[in-house]
PDB file of C-alpha atoms in Angstrom:
ATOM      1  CA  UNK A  14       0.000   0.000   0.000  1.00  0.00           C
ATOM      2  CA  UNK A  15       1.449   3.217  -1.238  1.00  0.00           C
ATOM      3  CA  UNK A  16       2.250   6.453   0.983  1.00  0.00           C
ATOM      4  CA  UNK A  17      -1.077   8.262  -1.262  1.00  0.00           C
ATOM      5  CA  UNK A  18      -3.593   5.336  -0.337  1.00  0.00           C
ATOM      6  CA  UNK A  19      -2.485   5.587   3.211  1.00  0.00           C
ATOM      7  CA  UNK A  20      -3.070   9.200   3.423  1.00  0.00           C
ATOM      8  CA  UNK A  21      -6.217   8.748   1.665  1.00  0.00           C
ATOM      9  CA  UNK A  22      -7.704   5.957   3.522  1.00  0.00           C
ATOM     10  CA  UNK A  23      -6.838   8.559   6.625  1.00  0.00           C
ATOM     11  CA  UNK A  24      -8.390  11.382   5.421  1.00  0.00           C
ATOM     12  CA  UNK A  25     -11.488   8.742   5.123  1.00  0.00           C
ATOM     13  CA  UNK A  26     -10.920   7.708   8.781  1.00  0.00           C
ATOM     14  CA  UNK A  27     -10.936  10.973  10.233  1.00  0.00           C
ATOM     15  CA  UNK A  28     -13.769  11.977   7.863  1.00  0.00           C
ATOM     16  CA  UNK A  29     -15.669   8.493   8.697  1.00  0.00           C
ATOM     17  CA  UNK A  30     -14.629   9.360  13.009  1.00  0.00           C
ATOM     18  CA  UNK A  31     -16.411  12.942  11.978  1.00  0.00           C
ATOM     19  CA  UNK A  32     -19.435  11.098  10.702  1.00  0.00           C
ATOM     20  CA  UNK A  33     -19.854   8.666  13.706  1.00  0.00           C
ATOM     21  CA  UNK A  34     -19.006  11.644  16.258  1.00  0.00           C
ATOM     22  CA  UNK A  35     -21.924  13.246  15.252  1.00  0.00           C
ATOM     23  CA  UNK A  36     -24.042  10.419  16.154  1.00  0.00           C
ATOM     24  CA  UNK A  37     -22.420   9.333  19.546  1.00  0.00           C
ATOM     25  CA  UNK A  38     -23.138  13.142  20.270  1.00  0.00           C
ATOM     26  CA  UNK A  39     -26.633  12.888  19.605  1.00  0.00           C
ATOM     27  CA  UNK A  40     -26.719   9.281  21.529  1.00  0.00           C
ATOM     28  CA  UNK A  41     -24.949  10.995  24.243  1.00  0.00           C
ATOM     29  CA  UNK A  42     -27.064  14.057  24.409  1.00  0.00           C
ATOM     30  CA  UNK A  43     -30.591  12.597  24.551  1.00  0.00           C
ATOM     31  CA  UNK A  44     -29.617   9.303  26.833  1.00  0.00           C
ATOM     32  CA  UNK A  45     -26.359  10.719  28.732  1.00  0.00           C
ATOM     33  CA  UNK A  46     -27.263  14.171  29.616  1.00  0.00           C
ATOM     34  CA  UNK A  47     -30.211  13.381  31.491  1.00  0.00           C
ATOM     35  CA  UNK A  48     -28.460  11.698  33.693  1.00  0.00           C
ATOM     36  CA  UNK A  49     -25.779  13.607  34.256  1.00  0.00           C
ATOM     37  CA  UNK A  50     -28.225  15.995  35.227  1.00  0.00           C
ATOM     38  CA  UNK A  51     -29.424  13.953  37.905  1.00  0.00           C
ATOM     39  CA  UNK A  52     -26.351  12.831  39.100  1.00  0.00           C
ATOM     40  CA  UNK A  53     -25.341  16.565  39.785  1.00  0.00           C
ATOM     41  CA  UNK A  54     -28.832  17.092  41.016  1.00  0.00           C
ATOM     42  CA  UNK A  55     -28.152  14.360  43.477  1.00  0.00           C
ATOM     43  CA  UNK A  56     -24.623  16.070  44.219  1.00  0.00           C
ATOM     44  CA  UNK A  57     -26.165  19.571  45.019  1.00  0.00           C
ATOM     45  CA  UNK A  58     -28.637  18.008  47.450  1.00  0.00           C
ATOM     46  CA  UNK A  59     -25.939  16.231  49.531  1.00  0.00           C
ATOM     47  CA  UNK A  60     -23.935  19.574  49.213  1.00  0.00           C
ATOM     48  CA  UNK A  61     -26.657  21.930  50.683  1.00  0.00           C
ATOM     49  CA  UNK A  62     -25.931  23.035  53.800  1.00  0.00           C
ATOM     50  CA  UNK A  63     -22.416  23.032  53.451  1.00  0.00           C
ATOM     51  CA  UNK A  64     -20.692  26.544  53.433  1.00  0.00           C
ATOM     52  CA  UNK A  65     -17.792  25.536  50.660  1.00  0.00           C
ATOM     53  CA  UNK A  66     -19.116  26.467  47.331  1.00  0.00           C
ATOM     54  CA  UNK A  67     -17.006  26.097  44.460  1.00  0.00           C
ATOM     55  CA  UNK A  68     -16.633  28.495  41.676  1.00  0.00           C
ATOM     56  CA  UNK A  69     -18.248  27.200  38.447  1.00  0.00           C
ATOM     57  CA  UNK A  70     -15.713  27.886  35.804  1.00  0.00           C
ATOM     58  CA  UNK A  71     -18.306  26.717  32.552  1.00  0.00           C
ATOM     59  CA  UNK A  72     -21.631  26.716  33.036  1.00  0.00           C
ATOM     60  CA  UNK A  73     -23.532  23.405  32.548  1.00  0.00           C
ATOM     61  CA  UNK A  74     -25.588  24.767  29.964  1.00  0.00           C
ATOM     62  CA  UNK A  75     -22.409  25.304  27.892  1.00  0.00           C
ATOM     63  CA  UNK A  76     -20.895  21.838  29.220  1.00  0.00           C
ATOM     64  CA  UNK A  77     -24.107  20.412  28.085  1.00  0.00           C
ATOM     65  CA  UNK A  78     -23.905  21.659  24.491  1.00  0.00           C
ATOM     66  CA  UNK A  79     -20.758  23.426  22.577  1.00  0.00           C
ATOM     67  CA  UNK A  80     -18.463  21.265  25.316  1.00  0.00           C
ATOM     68  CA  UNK A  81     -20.390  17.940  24.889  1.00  0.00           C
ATOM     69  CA  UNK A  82     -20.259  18.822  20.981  1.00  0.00           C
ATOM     70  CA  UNK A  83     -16.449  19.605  21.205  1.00  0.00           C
ATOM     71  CA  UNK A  84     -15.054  16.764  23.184  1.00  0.00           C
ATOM     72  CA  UNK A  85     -17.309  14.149  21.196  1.00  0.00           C
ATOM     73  CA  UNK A  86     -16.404  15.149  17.749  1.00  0.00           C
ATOM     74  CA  UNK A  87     -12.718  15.628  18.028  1.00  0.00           C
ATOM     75  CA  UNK A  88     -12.609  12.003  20.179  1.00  0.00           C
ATOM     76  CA  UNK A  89     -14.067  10.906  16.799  1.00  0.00           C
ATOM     77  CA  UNK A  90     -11.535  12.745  14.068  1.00  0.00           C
ATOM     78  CA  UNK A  91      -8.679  11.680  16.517  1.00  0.00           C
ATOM     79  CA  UNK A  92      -9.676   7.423  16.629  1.00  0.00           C
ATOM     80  CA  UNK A  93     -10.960   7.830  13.233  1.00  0.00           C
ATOM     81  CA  UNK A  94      -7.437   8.417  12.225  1.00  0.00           C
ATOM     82  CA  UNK A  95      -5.916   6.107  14.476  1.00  0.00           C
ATOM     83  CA  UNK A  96      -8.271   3.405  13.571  1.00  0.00           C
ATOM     84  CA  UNK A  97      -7.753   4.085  10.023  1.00  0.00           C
ATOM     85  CA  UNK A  98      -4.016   3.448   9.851  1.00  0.00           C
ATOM     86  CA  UNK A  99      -4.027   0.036  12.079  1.00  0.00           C
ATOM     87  CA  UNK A 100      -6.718  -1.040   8.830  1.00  0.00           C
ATOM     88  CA  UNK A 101      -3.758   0.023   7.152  1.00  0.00           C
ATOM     89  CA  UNK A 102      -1.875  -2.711   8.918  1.00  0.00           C
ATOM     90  CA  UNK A 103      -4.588  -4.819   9.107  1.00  0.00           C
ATOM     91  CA  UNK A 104      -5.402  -5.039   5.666  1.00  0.00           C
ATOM     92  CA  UNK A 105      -4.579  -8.861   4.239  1.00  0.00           C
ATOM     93  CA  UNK A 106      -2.896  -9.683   7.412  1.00  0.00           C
ATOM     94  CA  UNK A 107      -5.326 -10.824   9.313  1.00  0.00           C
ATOM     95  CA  UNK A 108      -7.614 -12.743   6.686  1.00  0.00           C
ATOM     96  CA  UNK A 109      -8.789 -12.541   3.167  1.00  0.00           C
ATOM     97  CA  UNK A 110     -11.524  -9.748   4.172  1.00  0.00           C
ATOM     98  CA  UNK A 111     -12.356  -7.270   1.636  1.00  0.00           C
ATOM     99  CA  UNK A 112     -11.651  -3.456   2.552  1.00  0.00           C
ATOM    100  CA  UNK A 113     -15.663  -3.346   4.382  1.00  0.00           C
ATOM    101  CA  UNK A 114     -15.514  -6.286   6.336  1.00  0.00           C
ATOM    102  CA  UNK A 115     -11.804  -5.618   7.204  1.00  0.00           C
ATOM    103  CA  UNK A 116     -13.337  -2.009   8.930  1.00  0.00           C
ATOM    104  CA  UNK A 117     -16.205  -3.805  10.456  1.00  0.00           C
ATOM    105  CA  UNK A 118     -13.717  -6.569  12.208  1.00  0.00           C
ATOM    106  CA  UNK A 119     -11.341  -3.647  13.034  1.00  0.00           C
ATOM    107  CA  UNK A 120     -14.095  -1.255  14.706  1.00  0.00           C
ATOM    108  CA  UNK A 121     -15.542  -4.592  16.578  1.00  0.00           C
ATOM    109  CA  UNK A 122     -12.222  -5.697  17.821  1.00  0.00           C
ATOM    110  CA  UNK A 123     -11.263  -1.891  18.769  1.00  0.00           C
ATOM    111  CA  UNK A 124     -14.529  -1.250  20.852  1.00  0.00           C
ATOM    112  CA  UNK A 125     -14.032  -4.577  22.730  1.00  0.00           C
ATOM    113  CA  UNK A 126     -10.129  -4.639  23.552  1.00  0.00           C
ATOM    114  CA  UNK A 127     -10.286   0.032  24.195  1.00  0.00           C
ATOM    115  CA  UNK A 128     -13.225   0.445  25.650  1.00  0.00           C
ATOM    116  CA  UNK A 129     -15.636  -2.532  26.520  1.00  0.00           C
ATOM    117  CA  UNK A 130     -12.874  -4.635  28.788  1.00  0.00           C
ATOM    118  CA  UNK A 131     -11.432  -1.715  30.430  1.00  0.00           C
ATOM    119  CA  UNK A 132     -15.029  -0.467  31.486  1.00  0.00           C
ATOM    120  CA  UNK A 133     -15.772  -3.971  32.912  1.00  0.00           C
ATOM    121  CA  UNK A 134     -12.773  -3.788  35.446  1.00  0.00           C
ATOM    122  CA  UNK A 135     -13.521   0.234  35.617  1.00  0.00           C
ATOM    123  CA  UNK A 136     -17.245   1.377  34.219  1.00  0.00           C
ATOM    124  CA  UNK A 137     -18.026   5.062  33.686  1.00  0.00           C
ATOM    125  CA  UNK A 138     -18.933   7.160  36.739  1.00  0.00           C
ATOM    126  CA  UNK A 139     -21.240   9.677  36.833  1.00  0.00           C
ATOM    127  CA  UNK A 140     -20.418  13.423  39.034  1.00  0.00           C
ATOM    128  CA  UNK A 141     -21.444  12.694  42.932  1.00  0.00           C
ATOM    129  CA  UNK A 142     -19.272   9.238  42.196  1.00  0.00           C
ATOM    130  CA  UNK A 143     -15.250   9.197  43.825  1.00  0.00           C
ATOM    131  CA  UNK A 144     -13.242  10.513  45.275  1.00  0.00           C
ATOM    132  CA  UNK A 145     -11.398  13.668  44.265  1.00  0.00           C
ATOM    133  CA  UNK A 146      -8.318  13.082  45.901  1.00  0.00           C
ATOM    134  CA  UNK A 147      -8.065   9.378  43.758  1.00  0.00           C
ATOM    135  CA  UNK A 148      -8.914  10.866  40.564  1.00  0.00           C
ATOM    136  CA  UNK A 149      -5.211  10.511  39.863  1.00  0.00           C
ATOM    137  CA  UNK A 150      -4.894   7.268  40.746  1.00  0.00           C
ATOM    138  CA  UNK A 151      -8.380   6.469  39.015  1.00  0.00           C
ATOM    139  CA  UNK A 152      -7.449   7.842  35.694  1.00  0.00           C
ATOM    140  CA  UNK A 153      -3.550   5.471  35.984  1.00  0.00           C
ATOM    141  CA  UNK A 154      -5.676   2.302  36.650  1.00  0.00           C
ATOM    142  CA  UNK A 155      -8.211   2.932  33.723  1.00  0.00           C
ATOM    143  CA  UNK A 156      -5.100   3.745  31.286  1.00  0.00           C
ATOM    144  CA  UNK A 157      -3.442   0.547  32.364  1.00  0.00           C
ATOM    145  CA  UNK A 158      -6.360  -1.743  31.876  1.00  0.00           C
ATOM    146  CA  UNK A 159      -6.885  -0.442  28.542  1.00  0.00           C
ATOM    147  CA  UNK A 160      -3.390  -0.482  27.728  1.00  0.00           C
ATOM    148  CA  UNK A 161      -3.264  -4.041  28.637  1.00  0.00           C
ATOM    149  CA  UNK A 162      -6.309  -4.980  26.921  1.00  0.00           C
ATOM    150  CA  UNK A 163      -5.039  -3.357  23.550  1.00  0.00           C
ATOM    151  CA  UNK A 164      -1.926  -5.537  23.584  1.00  0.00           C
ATOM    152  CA  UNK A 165      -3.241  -8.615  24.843  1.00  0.00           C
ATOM    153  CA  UNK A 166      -5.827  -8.414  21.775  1.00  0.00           C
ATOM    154  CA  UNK A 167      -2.971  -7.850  19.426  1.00  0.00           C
ATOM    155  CA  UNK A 168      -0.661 -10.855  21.050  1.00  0.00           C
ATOM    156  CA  UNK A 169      -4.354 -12.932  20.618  1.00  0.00           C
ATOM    157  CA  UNK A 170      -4.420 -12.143  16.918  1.00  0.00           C
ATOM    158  CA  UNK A 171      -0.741 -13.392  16.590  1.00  0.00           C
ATOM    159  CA  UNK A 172      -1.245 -16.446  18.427  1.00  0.00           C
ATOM    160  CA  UNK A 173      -3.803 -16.652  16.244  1.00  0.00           C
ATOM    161  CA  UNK A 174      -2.211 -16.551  12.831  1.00  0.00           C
ATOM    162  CA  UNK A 175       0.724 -18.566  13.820  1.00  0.00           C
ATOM    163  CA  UNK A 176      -1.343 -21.574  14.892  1.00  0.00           C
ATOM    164  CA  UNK A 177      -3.703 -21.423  12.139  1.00  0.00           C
ATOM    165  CA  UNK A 178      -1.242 -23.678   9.687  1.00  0.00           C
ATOM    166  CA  UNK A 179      -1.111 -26.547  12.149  1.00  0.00           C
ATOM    167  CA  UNK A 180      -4.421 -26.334  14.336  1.00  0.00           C
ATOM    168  CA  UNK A 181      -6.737 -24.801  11.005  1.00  0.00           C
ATOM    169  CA  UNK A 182      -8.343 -20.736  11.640  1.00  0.00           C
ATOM    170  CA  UNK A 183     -11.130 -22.146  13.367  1.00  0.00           C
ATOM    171  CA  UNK A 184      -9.622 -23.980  16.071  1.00  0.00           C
ATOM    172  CA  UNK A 185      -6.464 -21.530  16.179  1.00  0.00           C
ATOM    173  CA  UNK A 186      -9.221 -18.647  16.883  1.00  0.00           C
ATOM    174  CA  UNK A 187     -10.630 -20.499  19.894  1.00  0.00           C
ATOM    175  CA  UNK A 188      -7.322 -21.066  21.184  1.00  0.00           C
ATOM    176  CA  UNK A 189      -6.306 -17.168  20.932  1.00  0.00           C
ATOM    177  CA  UNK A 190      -9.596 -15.973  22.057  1.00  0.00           C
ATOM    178  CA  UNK A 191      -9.487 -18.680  25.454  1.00  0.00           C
ATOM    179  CA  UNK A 192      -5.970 -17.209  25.780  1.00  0.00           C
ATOM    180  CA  UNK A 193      -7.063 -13.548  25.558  1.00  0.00           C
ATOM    181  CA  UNK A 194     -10.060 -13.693  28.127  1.00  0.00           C
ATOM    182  CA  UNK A 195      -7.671 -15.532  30.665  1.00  0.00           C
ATOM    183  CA  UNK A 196      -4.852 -13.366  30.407  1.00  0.00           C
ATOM    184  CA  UNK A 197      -7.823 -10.480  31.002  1.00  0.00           C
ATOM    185  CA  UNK A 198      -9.261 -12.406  33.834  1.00  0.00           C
ATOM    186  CA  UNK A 199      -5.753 -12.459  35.565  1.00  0.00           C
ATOM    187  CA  UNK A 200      -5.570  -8.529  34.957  1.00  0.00           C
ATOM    188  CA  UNK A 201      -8.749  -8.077  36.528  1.00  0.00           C
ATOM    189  CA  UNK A 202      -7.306 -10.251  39.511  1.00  0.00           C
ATOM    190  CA  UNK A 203      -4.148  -8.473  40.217  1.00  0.00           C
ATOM    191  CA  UNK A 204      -5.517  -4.759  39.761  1.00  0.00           C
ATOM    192  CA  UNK A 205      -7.294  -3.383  42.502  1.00  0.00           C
ATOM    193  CA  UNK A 206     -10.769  -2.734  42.900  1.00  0.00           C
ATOM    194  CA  UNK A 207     -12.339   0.486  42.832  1.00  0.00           C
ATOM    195  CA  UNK A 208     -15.645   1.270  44.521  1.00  0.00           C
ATOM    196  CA  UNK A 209     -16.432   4.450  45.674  1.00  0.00           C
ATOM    197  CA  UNK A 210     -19.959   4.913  44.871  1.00  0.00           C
ATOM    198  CA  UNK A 211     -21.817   6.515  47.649  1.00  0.00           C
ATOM    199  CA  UNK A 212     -24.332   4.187  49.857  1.00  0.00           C
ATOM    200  CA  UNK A 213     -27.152   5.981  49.165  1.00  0.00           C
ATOM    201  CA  UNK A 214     -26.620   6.582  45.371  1.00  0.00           C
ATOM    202  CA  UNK A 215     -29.340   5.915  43.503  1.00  0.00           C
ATOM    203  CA  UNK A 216     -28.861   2.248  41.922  1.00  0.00           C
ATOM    204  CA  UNK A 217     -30.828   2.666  38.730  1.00  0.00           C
ATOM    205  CA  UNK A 218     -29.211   6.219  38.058  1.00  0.00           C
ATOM    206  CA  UNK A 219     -26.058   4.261  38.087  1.00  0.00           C
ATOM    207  CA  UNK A 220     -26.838   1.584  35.876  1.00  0.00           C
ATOM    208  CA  UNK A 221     -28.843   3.884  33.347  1.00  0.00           C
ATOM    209  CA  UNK A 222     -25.449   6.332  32.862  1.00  0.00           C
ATOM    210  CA  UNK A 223     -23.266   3.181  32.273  1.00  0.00           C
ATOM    211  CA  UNK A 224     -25.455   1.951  29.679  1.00  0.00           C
ATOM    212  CA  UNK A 225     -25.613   5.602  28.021  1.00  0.00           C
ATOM    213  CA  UNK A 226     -21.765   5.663  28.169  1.00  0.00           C
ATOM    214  CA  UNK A 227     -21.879   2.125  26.681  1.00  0.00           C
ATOM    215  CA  UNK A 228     -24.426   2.978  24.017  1.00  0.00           C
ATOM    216  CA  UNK A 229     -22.480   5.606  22.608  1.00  0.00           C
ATOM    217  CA  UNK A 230     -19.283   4.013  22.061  1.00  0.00           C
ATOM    218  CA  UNK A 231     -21.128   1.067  20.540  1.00  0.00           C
ATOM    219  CA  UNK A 232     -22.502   4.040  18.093  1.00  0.00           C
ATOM    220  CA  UNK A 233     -19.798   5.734  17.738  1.00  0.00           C
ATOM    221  CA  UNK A 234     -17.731   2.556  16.414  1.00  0.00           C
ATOM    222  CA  UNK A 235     -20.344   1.053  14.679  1.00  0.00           C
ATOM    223  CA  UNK A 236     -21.432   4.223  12.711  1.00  0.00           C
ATOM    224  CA  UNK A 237     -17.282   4.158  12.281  1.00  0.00           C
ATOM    225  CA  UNK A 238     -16.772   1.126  10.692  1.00  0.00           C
ATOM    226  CA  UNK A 239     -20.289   1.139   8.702  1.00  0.00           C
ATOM    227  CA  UNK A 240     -19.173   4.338   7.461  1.00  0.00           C
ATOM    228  CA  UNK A 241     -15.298   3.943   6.788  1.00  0.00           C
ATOM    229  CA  UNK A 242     -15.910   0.505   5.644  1.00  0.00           C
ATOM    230  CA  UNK A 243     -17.858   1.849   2.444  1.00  0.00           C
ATOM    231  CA  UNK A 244     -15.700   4.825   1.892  1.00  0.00           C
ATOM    232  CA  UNK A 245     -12.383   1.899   1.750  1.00  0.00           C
ATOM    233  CA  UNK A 246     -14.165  -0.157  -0.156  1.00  0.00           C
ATOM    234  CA  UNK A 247     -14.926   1.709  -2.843  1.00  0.00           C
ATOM    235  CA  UNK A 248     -11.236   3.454  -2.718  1.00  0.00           C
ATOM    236  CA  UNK A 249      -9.187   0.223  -3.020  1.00  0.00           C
ATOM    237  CA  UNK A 250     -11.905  -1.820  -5.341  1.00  0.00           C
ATOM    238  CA  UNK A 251     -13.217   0.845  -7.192  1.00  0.00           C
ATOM    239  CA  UNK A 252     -16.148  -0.133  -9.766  1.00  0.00           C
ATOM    240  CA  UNK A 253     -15.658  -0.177 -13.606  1.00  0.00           C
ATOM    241  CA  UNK A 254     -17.315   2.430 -15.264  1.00  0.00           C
ATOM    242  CA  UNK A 255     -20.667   1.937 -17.016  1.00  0.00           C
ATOM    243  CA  UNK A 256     -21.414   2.976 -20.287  1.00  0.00           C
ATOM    244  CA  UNK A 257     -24.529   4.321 -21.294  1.00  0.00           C
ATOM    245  CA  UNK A 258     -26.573   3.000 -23.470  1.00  0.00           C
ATOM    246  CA  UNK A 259     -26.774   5.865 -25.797  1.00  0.00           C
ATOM    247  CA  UNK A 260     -23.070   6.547 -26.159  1.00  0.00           C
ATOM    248  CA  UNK A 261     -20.992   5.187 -28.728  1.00  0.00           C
ATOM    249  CA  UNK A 262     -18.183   2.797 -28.251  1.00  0.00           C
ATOM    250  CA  UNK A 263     -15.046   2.569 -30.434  1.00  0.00           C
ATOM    251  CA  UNK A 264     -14.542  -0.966 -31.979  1.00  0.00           C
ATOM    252  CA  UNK A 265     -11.619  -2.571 -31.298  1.00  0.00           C
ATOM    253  CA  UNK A 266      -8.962  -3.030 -33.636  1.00  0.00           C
TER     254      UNK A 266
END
């Protein structure tokens, strides 16, 4: 693959991340914001009667809107590109997919081993949920869980490949997927736990903000790999040109 199809097929990643941005944003505005809203609601209730008031910096209208719109769209552009150059990589390595299934294998695997296992061990918290003084510490242990997962699911596809010739794909894909969810089950073992959700936290506020985080990644790598998936496909196999019926065409010599 030449240095202009790489730089094309990013400029179609990025362009593809754009397109599925906008609709984790609206996934994320209708389900997630709601909640959010409650969960601060929830926060401001426990914090009444308190004289410490912080100073609110950005309003929540504007965090609610131009911020949510920010943040979600250029998350998008910046793992559209990334995820565009490893189907770079991927491409004919890891199977004979065409270009669209290729994206659609690439955006599955990438939602499961960056986001999916890492929430498992860590899931999304909502404001009125930790501690501020382990934010630091929070933020480490989510990094290093999906750090982990990312290589272990690359290792997997190896393992993979290299026992396909002597065990066949499908048992060699059994084999590296067992392998992949023990090696995760160990890393959930040996990291600590984190639970700092308050006692008397509403339960099904917590479980309906998880599953709005969760819904919009599923979106937002879905709608990428729907999307990029077409836009590859018809880059690298291109259709033959049609000719109408009412034009002329030159006999052959």
């Amino acid at each position: 693959m030449n240095s202009a199809t790489v730089r094309n097929l990013l400029v179609r990643g990025m362009l593809a991340g754009l397109g599925a941005g906008v609709l984790a944003l609206i996934v994320a505005y209708f389900l997630g914001e709601p909640n959010v809203d409650s969960a601060i609601g929830f926060e401001e209730s426990h914090a009444a009667g308190h004289e410490h008031h912080e100073v609110e910096l950005v309003s929540r209208s504007l965090q609610s809107t131009a911020g949510l719109a920010t943040g979600v769209l250029i998350y998008g552009v910046a793992f559209g590109g990334i995820a565009a150059l490893a189907f770079c990589f991927a491409l004919g390595r890891v199977g004979r997919f065409t270009p669209r299934a290729t994206a659609l294998l690439l955006s599955g695997t990438a939602l499961l081993a960056v986001y999916v296992v890492p929430f498992l061990k860590y899931p999304a918290n909502p404001p009125a949920v930790g501690d501020g003084d382990t934010i630091g510490k929070r933020t480490t242990l989510y990094f290093l869980m999906m750090v982990l997962s990312v290589l272990l699911a690359v290792a997997a596809v190896i393992l993979g490949k290299r026992l396909a010739p002597r065990l066949g794909t499908w048992n060699a894909t059994v084999v590296a997927v067992l392998g992949f969810v023990l090696a995760i089950g160990l890393a959930y073992g040996f990291l600590p736990t984190v639970n700092e959700v308050p006692s008397d936290f509403p339960a099904a506020l917590l479980w309906r903000f998880r599953l709005s985080a969760l819904a919009m990644q599923v979106t937002l790598w879905a709608g990428f790999g729907l999307v990029f998936g077409e836009l590859a496909e018809r880059l690298l196999h291109p259709k033959p040109a049609t000719v109408s019926a009412g034009t002329p065409v030159a006999a052959s010599q």
